[in-house]
């Protein structure tokens, strides 16, 4: 009886999409039949239903830990490449087993949004009315140390780049995007350790870092860096990141004051850049598409418009960091003063 039951079970067993597995060739001996039946039970919970054919039984699978064919993983070609071509073009769409995809994003005129590095809600119109001439006069030892350190750092930059302001701006932005990220990261960790709100300063500093990074993405479109300039960026960023990290841990007020003075120097550099554009020493080429979308510039904007809005951004960063340093000088924490989120 057991042999007959085992033979019928594996003969008429339905696996996944209904494929039948014949068990006759495997169940010629009773020694194999019983283990084969019991080995199926833990993995394929089922119920036995009466078959009209001569009293045999069949197993109807109810649940299984194995994936159904309809929900199987991508094909081997997709898994290897991780991409698939879109219909009617050479664009490549990333496919994923997890089914994560970005919803369609369009511009205000209905055209497709071409950028993945920022979205339409991240764009803004720069405030060009900001006072570019403001300067924080050094008042104490920390201020004087920060001011002289920045002036000292400017010397090798002037020697190396001279009046090649495009390359100078590229190098400047690779450095300028570091402080906001370091400050935001350390404030984030402090908030986690002390279970405290940051007062919005984490977001404000990360906004600054992202804004500076977009300056760099714009400058890379205008200036194609050479191999030795890339090597210089790698070296300078490695040294500056670690040095600023240590400074921020030891004295946040010194760190923010240094950044404030760095931004003042950036305003000066971009002002000289604009003078060369206006004099014709640097060609006033059309603005890159990424800059037009990021700053919501008119379609016919030029390099002069791009440098003007970047300079305004640097003036805003100057104000934010001098403000942050002043908060620390008053013996307070940043979270005690509202952060200028969205100030750029």
XYZ file of C-alpha atoms in Angstrom, residues 37-185:
149
model
C 7.823 10.961 0.041
C 8.872 12.253 3.447
C 11.537 14.495 1.926
C 8.837 16.417 0.095
C 6.682 17.137 3.097
C 8.768 19.839 4.907
C 9.309 21.897 1.780
C 6.050 21.554 -0.100
C 3.098 21.747 2.310
C 0.148 20.301 0.483
C -3.162 18.587 0.799
C -4.155 15.297 -0.731
C -7.148 15.268 -3.035
C -9.049 12.300 -4.329
C -8.370 11.482 -7.948
C -11.156 9.843 -9.896
C -8.708 7.430 -11.521
C -8.702 4.131 -9.597
C -8.348 5.623 -6.169
C -4.946 7.244 -6.741
C -4.070 10.427 -4.929
C -2.464 13.654 -6.128
C -0.666 16.385 -4.214
C -1.827 19.935 -4.719
C 0.821 22.415 -3.749
C -0.422 25.248 -1.556
C 2.638 27.303 -0.616
C 6.358 27.209 -1.247
C 9.473 29.170 -0.442
C 10.542 29.034 -4.077
C 9.709 31.918 -6.421
C 6.921 31.519 -8.934
C 7.893 31.773 -12.614
C 5.860 34.968 -13.038
C 7.932 36.738 -10.368
C 11.309 35.323 -11.241
C 14.486 37.386 -11.302
C 15.570 39.296 -14.440
C 17.065 37.366 -17.274
C 20.731 36.564 -17.309
C 21.378 39.338 -19.797
C 19.705 41.909 -17.556
C 21.389 40.628 -14.432
C 24.808 40.791 -16.030
C 24.458 44.171 -17.654
C 21.945 45.647 -15.229
C 20.522 47.741 -18.043
C 18.046 47.564 -20.897
C 17.637 49.819 -23.900
C 14.574 52.015 -24.054
C 12.235 51.656 -27.001
C 13.018 53.912 -29.928
C 16.412 55.156 -28.811
C 19.880 54.440 -27.566
C 19.135 55.533 -24.023
C 19.758 52.914 -21.378
C 17.264 52.275 -18.598
C 18.533 50.589 -15.458
C 16.559 47.483 -14.549
C 16.376 46.143 -11.037
C 15.134 43.002 -9.361
C 13.682 45.208 -6.627
C 11.439 47.174 -8.961
C 12.681 50.584 -7.808
C 12.270 53.261 -10.457
C 12.011 57.035 -10.549
C 8.730 58.551 -11.568
C 8.736 60.644 -14.708
C 10.000 64.179 -14.043
C 9.376 67.038 -16.445
C 10.181 70.692 -16.788
C 7.528 73.382 -16.537
C 7.123 73.265 -20.324
C 6.443 69.520 -20.219
C 9.783 68.330 -21.606
C 11.665 65.535 -19.880
C 13.987 66.508 -17.040
C 17.501 65.544 -18.240
C 19.377 65.609 -14.907
C 19.728 62.930 -12.275
C 22.107 64.895 -10.026
C 19.400 67.426 -9.033
C 15.655 67.763 -9.401
C 13.455 70.736 -10.419
C 12.547 71.395 -6.782
C 16.271 71.805 -5.986
C 16.642 74.703 -8.408
C 16.328 78.365 -7.516
C 16.885 81.918 -8.704
C 19.980 83.408 -7.125
C 19.626 86.594 -5.089
C 21.952 89.032 -6.848
C 21.166 91.949 -4.549
C 23.475 90.674 -1.811
C 26.273 92.982 -0.655
C 29.528 91.696 -2.153
C 31.773 94.133 -0.300
C 31.096 92.978 3.264
C 34.198 91.943 5.175
C 34.581 90.601 8.677
C 37.354 92.601 10.320
C 39.562 90.297 12.464
C 39.025 91.208 16.112
C 40.798 88.554 18.161
C 43.471 85.894 17.896
C 41.166 83.291 16.318
C 39.970 85.748 13.669
C 43.509 86.882 12.857
C 44.757 83.312 12.678
C 41.929 82.345 10.299
C 42.434 85.440 8.124
C 46.194 84.981 7.799
C 45.831 81.262 7.128
C 43.528 81.949 4.193
C 45.832 84.652 2.830
C 48.735 82.222 3.091
C 46.815 79.545 1.213
C 46.083 81.996 -1.590
C 49.777 82.497 -2.428
C 50.439 79.075 -4.067
C 47.086 79.300 -5.844
C 48.003 82.655 -7.414
C 51.416 81.323 -8.449
C 50.076 78.135 -10.021
C 46.936 79.413 -11.788
C 47.801 83.097 -12.281
C 44.924 84.506 -14.401
C 43.542 81.166 -15.589
C 40.349 81.782 -13.664
C 38.462 78.849 -15.130
C 40.996 76.350 -13.760
C 41.282 78.355 -10.541
C 37.494 78.193 -10.063
C 37.510 74.450 -10.672
C 40.147 73.962 -7.965
C 38.389 76.406 -5.635
C 35.077 74.522 -5.833
C 36.652 71.139 -5.086
C 37.883 72.662 -1.820
C 34.838 74.825 -1.070
C 32.482 71.831 -1.165
C 34.352 70.107 1.689
C 33.572 72.297 4.773
C 29.786 72.066 4.506
C 29.940 68.288 4.235
C 32.375 67.944 7.150
C 30.381 70.323 9.362
C 27.048 68.712 8.474
C 28.455 65.236 9.093
